[in-house]
Coordinates of C-alpha atoms in Angstrom, one line a residue:
X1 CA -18.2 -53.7 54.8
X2 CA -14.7 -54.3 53.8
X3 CA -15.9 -54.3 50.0
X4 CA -17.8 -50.8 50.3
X5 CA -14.9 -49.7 51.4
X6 CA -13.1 -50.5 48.6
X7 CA -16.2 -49.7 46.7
X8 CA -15.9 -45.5 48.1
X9 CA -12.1 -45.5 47.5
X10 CA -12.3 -46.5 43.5
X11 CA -15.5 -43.9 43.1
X12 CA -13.3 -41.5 45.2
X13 CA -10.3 -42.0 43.1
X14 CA -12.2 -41.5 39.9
X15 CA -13.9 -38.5 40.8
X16 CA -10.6 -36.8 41.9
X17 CA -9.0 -38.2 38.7
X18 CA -11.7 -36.5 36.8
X19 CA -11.7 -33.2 38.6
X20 CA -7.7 -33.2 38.2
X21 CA -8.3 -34.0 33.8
X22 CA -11.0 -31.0 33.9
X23 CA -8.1 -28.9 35.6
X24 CA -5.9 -29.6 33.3
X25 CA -7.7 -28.9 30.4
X26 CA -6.6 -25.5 28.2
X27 CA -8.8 -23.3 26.9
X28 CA -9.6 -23.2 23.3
X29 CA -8.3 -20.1 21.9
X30 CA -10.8 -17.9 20.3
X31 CA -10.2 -17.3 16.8
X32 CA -10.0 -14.4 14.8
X33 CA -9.9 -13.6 11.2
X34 CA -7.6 -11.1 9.3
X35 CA -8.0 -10.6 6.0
X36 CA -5.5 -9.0 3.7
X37 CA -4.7 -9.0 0.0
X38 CA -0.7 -9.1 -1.0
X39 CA 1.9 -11.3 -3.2
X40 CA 3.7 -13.6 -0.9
X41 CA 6.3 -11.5 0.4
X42 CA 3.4 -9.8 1.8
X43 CA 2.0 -12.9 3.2
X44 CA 5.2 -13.9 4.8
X45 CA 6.1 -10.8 6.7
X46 CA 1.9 -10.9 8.4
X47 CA 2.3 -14.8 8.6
X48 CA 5.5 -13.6 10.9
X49 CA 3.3 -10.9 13.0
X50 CA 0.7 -13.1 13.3
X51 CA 3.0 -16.0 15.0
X52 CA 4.1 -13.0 17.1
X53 CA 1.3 -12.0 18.7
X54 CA 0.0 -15.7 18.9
X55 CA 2.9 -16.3 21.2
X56 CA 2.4 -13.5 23.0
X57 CA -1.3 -14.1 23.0
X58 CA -2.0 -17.6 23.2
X59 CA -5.7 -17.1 24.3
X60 CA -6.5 -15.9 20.5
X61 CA -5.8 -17.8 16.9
X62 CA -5.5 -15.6 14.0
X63 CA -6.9 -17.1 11.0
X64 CA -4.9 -15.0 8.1
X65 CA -6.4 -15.4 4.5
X66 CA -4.5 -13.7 1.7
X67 CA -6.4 -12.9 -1.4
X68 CA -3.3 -12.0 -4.4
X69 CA -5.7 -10.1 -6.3
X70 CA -6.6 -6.5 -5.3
X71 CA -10.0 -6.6 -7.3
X72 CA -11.0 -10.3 -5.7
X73 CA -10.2 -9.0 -2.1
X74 CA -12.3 -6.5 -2.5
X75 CA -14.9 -7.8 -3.7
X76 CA -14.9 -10.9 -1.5
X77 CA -14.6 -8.3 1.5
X78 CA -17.8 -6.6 0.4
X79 CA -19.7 -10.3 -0.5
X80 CA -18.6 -11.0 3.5
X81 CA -20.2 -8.0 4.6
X82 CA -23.8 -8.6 2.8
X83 CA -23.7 -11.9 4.0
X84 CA -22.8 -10.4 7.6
X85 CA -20.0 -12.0 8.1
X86 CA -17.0 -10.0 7.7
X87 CA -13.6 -10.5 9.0
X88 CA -12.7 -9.3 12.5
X89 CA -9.6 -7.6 10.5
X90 CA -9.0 -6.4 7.6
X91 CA -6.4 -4.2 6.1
X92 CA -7.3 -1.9 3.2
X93 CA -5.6 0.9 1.3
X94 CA -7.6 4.3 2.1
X95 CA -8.0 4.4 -1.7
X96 CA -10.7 1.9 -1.5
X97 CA -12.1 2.4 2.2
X98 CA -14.9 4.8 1.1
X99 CA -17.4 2.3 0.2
X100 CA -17.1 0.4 3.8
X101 CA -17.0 3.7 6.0
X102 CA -19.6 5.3 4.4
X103 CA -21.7 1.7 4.9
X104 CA -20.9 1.9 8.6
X105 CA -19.2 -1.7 8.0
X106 CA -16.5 -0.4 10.1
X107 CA -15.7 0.4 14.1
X108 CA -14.0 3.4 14.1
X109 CA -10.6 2.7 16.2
X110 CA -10.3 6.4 17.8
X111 CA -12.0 4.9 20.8
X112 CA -9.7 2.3 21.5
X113 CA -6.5 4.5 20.5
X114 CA -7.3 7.0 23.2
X115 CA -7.5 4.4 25.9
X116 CA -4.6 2.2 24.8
X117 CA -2.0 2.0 27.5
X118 CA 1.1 1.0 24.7
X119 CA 0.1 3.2 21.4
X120 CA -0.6 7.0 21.0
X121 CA -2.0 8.9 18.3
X122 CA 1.1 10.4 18.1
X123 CA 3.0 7.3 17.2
X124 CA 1.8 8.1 14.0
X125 CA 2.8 10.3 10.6
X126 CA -0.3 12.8 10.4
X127 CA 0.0 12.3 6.7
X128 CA -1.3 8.5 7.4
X129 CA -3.6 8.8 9.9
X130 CA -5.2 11.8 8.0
X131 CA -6.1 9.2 5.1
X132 CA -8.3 7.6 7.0
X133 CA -10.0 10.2 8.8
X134 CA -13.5 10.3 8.1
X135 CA -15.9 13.3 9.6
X136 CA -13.1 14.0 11.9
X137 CA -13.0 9.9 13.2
X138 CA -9.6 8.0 12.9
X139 CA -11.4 5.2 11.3
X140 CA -8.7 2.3 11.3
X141 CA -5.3 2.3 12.6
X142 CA -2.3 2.7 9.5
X143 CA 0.4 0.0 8.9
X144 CA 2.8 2.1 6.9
X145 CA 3.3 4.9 4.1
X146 CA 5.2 5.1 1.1
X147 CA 5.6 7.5 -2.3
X148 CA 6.2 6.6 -5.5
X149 CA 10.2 6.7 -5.8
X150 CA 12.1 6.2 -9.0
X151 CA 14.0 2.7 -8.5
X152 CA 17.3 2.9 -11.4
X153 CA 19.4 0.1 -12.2
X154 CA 22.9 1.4 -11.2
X155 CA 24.7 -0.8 -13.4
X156 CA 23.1 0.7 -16.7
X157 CA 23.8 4.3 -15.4
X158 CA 27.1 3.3 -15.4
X159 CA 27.5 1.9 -18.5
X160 CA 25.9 4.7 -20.1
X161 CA 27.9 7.2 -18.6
X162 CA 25.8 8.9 -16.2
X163 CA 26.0 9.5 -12.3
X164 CA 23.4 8.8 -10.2
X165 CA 20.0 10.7 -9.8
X166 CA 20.7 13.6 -8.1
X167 CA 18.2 15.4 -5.1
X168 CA 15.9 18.0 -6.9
X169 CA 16.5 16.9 -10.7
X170 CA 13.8 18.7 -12.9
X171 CA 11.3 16.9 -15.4
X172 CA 13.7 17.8 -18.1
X173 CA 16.4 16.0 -16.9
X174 CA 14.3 13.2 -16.0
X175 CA 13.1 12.8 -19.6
X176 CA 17.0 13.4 -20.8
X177 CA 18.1 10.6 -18.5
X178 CA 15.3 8.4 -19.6
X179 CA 16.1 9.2 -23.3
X180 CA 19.6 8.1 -23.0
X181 CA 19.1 5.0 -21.2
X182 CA 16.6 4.0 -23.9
X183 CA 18.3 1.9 -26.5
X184 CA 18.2 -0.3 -30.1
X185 CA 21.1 -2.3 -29.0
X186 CA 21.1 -4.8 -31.9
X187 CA 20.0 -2.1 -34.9
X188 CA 16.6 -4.0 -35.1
X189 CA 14.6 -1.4 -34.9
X190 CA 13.5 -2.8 -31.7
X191 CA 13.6 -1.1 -28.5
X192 CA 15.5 -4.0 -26.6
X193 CA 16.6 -1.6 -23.1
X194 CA 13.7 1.0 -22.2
X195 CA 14.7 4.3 -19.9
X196 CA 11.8 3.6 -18.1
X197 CA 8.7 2.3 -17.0
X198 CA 5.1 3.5 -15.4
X199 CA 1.5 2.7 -15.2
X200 CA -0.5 5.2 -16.9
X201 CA -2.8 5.5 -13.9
X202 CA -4.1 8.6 -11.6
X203 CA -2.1 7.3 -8.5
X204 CA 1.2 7.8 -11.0
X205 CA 0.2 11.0 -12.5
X206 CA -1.2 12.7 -9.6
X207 CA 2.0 13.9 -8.0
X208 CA 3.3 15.7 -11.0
X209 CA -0.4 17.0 -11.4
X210 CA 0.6 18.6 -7.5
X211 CA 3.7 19.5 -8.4
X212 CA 2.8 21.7 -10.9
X213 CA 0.3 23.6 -9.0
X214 CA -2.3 21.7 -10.5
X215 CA -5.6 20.2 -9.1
X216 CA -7.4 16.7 -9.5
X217 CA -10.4 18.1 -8.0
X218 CA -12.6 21.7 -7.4
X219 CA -13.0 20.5 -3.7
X220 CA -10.6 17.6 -2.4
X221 CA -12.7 17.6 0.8
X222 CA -16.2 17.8 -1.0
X223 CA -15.7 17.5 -4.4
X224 CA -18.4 17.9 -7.1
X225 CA -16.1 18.0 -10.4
X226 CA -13.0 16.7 -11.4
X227 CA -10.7 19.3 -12.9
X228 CA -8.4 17.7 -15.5
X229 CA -8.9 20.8 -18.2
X230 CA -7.2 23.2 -15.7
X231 CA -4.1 24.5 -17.2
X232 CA -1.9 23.3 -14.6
X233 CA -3.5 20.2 -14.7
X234 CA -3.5 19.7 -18.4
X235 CA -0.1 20.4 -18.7
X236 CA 1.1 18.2 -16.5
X237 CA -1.3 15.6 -17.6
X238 CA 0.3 16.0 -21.3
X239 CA 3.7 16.1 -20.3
X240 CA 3.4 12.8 -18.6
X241 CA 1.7 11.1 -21.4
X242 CA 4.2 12.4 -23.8
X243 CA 6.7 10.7 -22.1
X244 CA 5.5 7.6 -24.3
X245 CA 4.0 8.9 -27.5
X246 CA 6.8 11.6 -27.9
X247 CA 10.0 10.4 -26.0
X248 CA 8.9 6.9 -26.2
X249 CA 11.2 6.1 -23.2
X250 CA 8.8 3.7 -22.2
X251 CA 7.4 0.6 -23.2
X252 CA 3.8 1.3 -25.9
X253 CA 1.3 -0.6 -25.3
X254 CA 1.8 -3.8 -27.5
X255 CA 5.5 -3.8 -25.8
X256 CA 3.9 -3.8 -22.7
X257 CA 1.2 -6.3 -23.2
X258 CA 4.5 -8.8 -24.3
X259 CA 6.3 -8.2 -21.1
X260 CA 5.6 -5.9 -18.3
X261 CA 7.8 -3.2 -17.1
X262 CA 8.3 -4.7 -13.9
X263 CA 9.5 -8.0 -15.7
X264 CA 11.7 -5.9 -17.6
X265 CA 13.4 -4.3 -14.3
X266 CA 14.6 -7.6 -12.8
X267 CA 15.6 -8.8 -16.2
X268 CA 17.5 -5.5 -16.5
X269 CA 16.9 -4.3 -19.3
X270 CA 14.7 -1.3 -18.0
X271 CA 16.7 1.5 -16.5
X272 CA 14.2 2.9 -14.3
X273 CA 10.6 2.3 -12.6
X274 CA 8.3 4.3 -10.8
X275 CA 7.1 2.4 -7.5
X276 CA 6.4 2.8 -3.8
X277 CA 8.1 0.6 -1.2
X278 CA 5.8 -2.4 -1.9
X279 CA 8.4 -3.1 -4.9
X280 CA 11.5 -3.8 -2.5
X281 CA 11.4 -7.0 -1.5
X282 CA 11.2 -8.7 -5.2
X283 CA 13.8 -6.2 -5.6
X284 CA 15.9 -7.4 -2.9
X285 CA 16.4 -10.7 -5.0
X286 CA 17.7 -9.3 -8.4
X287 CA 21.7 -10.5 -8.2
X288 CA 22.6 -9.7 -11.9
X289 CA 22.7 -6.2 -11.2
X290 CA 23.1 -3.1 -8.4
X291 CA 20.3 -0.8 -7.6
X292 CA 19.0 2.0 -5.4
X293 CA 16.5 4.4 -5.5
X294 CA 16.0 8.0 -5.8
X295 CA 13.3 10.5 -5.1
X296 CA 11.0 11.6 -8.4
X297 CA 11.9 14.5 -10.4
X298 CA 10.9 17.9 -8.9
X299 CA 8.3 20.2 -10.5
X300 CA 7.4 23.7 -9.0
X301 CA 6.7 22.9 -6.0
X302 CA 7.2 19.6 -3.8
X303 CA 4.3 17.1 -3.7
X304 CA 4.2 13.3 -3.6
X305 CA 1.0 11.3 -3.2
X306 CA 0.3 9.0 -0.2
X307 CA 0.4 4.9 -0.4
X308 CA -0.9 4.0 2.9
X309 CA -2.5 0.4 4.4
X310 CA -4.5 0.1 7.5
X311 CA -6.0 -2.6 10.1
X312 CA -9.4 -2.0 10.4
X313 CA -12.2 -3.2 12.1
X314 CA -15.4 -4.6 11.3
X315 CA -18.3 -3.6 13.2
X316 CA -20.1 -6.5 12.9
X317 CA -17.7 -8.5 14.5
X318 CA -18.5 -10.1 18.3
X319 CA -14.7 -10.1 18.7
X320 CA -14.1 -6.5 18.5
X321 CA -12.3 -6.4 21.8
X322 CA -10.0 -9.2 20.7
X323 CA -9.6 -7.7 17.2
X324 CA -8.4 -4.6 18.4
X325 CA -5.8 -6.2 20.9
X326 CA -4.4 -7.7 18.0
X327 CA -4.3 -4.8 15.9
X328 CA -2.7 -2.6 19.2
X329 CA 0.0 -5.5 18.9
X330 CA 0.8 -5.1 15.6
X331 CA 1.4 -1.1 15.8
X332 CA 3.5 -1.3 19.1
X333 CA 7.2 -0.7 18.0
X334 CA 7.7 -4.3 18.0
X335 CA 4.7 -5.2 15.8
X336 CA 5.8 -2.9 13.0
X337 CA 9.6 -4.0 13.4
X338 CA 8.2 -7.7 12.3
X339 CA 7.0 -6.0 8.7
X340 CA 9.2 -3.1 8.3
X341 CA 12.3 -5.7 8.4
X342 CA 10.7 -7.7 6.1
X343 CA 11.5 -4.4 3.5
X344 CA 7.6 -4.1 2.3
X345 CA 6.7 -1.1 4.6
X346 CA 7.7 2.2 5.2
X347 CA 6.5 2.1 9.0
X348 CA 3.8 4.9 9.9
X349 CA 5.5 5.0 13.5
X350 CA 7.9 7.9 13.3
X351 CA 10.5 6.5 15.6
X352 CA 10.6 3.4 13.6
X353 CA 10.8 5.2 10.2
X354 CA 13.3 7.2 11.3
X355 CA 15.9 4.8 13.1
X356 CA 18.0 2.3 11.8
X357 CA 15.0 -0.9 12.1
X358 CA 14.2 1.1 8.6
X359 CA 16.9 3.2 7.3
X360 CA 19.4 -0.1 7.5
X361 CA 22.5 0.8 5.9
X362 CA 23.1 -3.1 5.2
X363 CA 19.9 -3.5 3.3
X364 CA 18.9 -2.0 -0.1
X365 CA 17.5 0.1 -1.1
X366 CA 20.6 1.7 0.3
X367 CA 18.8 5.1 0.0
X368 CA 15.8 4.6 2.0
X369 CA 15.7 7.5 3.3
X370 CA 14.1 9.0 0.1
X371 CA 11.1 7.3 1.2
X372 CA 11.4 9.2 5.0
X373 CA 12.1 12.7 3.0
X374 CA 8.9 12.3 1.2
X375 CA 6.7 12.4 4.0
X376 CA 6.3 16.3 4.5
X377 CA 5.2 16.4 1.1
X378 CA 2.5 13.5 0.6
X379 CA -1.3 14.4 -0.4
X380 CA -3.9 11.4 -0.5
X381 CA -7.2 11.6 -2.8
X382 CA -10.3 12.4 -1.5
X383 CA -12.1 9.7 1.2
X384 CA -15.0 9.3 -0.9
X385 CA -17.5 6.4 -1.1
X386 CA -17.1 6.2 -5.1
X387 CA -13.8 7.0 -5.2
X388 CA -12.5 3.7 -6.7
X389 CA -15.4 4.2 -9.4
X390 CA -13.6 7.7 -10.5
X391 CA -10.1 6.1 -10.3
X392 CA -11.0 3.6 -12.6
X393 CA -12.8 5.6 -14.9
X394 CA -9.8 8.0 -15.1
X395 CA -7.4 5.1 -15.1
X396 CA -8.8 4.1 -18.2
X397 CA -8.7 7.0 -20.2
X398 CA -5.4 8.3 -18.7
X399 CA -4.0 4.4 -20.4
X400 CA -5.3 5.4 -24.2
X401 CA -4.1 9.2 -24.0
X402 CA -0.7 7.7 -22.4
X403 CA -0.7 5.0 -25.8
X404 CA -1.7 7.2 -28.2
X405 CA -5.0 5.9 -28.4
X406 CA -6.7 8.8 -28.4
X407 CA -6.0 12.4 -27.5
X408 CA -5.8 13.9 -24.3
X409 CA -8.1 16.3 -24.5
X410 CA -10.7 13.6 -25.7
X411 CA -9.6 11.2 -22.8
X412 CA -10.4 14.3 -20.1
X413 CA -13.6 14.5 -21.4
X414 CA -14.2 11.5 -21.4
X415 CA -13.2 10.9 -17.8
X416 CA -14.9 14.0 -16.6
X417 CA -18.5 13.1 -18.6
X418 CA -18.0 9.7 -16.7
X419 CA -16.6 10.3 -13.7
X420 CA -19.7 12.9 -12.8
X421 CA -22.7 10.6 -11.8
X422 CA -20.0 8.6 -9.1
X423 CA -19.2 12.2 -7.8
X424 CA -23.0 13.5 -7.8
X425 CA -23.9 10.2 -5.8

């Protein structure tokens, strides 16, 4: 008897041994996936939110994956759709959300905003959240904002003589600055310092296209045409592309094949660049030289064109409730602190953009605030499902007008002949 005893108390001990390892026992967290495209500063700053809501979240794992190239991520992101399976997360500029929205790929987040107990619609600029309205649905939830600024090296102002970009310069002093800052410093015949760079692109055009009372479009909600021959339009079109094949203040096109202007910024030996906030954390390295920013050269009347990223999600996910906690977390105040100090964003919260988590004193550039000042005035393009298609289209004529390539006139053609079966679709 003695020995079944003994027997009972070993089986007893294991069982409660057992039941006391099963307690024990963590969950696994469920994990999610975020995709995003972005150079490494990028990566780093939503490695950084994604360890912070981790912690704060240890139920859930984010799996980020960072595609570099803009043309890859988007096409891997529509590859992942077809094969149904898409990322629980992903954040896209509303330049390229079109396609997805119109596909129903994604899960509108207005539902989810109007119930969160921690974000409001409100949080957010209009300017952004407008972008990615579609059919009067907030469609995903955006991460910041920016316009196209002028970034100068201050140390080649100086040594040429000339004061700072001042608020409200015109085109023609723009082009006068540029002109002096653009130099044959060894008698070559060489350019060796340009005034200034730019990508002959749409997105860089379009603003002075606004500011000159021009259009890109009959219709920028339901557009059937583009409308690049409109006087306005042209002119401002033609002054911009002058400002290489008449002013050459920037680099042509073999220059810029042999180094790009952005190369040439943080080697400093180009005196401006056009660029939105994405720019300033490369920036933030250059030691060989001061510099700041200013806001772009006024036209007749003030316009600036949106920049704008946003986490959406997919509708195919089984996580969506999960997703959307995380993407909740990383628009609360402290989400957007993690990214905004990291200098790549231009937060879409207003009390963030406007306090000194953005408008640091301590960090360049040290005139962010052109970046807040912009706001009122930013447009976006049309939410269309071809959009990119146009864009591209345009893109590449805009580049041979800009190099003297071929004429303007023949490069609006051109873009309007090709750009009409994307917006007839």
């Amino acid at each position: 008897m003695f020995r079944d005893f003994s027997t009972w108390l070993i089986v007893l001990a294991v069982f409660l041994g057992g039941c006391a390892s099963m307690s024990d026992v963590t969950p696994k967290p469920v994990p999610l996936t975020f995709l995003i495209s972005g150079d490494p500063a990028d990566e780093t700053a939503y490695r950084a939110l994604v360890a912070a809501f981790m912690a704060a979240n240890p139920d859930v794992a984010v799996d980020l994956l960072n595609i570099p190239s803009g043309g890859d991520f988007r096409r891997r992101l529509a590859a992942d759709f077809a094969a149904s399976t898409p990322p629980d997360v992903f954040l896209i500029n509303y330049r390229h959300l079109g396609p997805f929205v119109a596909g129903a790929a994604i899960a509108p987040v207005d539902p989810q905003l109007a119930q969160s107990q921690v974000i409001s619609r409100d949080d957010f600029y209009a300017p952004a959240r407008d972008a990615f309205t579609w059919q009067g649905v907030l469609q995903c939830l955006p991460q910041n904002m920016s316009s196209p600024v002028i970034y100068f090296n201050r140390d080649l102002f100086v040594a040429t003589g000339l004061p700072d970009p001042a608020d409200g310069w015109t085109w023609a002093e723009f082009v006068a600055t540029a002109r002096m800052l653009t130099h044959d410093q060894d008698g070559d015949g060489v350019v060796d310092q340009y005034g200034l760079g730019v990508t002959p692109s749409l997105v860089r055009a379009a603003p002075f296209v606004w500011m000159n009372g021009g259009e890109l479009v009959d219709d920028p909600r339901a557009p059937t045409r583009l409308t690049l021959d409109s006087p306005a339009t042209r002119a401002a079109l033609a002054w911009f592309v002058a400002l290489q094949t008449e002013h050459h203040v920037t680099p042509d096109a073999v220059a810029e094949a042999a180094e790009s202007s952005l190369s040439r910024f943080l080697n400093g030996r180009l005196a401006m660049i056009v660029e939105s906030r994405r720019a300033t954390p490369e920036f933030r390295r250059i030691e060989a030289f001061d510099w700041d920013v200013a806001p772009l050269p006024a036209g007749k009347q003030p316009a600036s064109i949106l920049h704008s990223d946003a986490y959406c999600l997919a509708a195919a996910s089984p996580r969506q409730e999960l997703a959307w906690r995380f993407v909740e977390f990383a628009n609360t105040r402290e989400g957007q602190t993690i990214l905004a100090q990291s200098g790549r964003t231009v937060p879409s919260r207003l009390d963030l953009a406007e306090s000194p988590v953005f408008l640091d004193p301590g960090a360049k550039p040290v005139h962010s605030r052109v970046f807040v000042d912009a706001i009122p005035t930013l447009r976006s393009f049309p939410l269309l499902p071809t959009w990119s298609d146009i864009e591209g289209v345009v893109d590449a004529e805009l580049a041979q007008a800009f190099y003297g390539q071929l004429s303007l006139d023949a490069a609006i053609r051109n873009a309007e002949a090709r750009s009409r079966e994307f917006l007839q679709r």
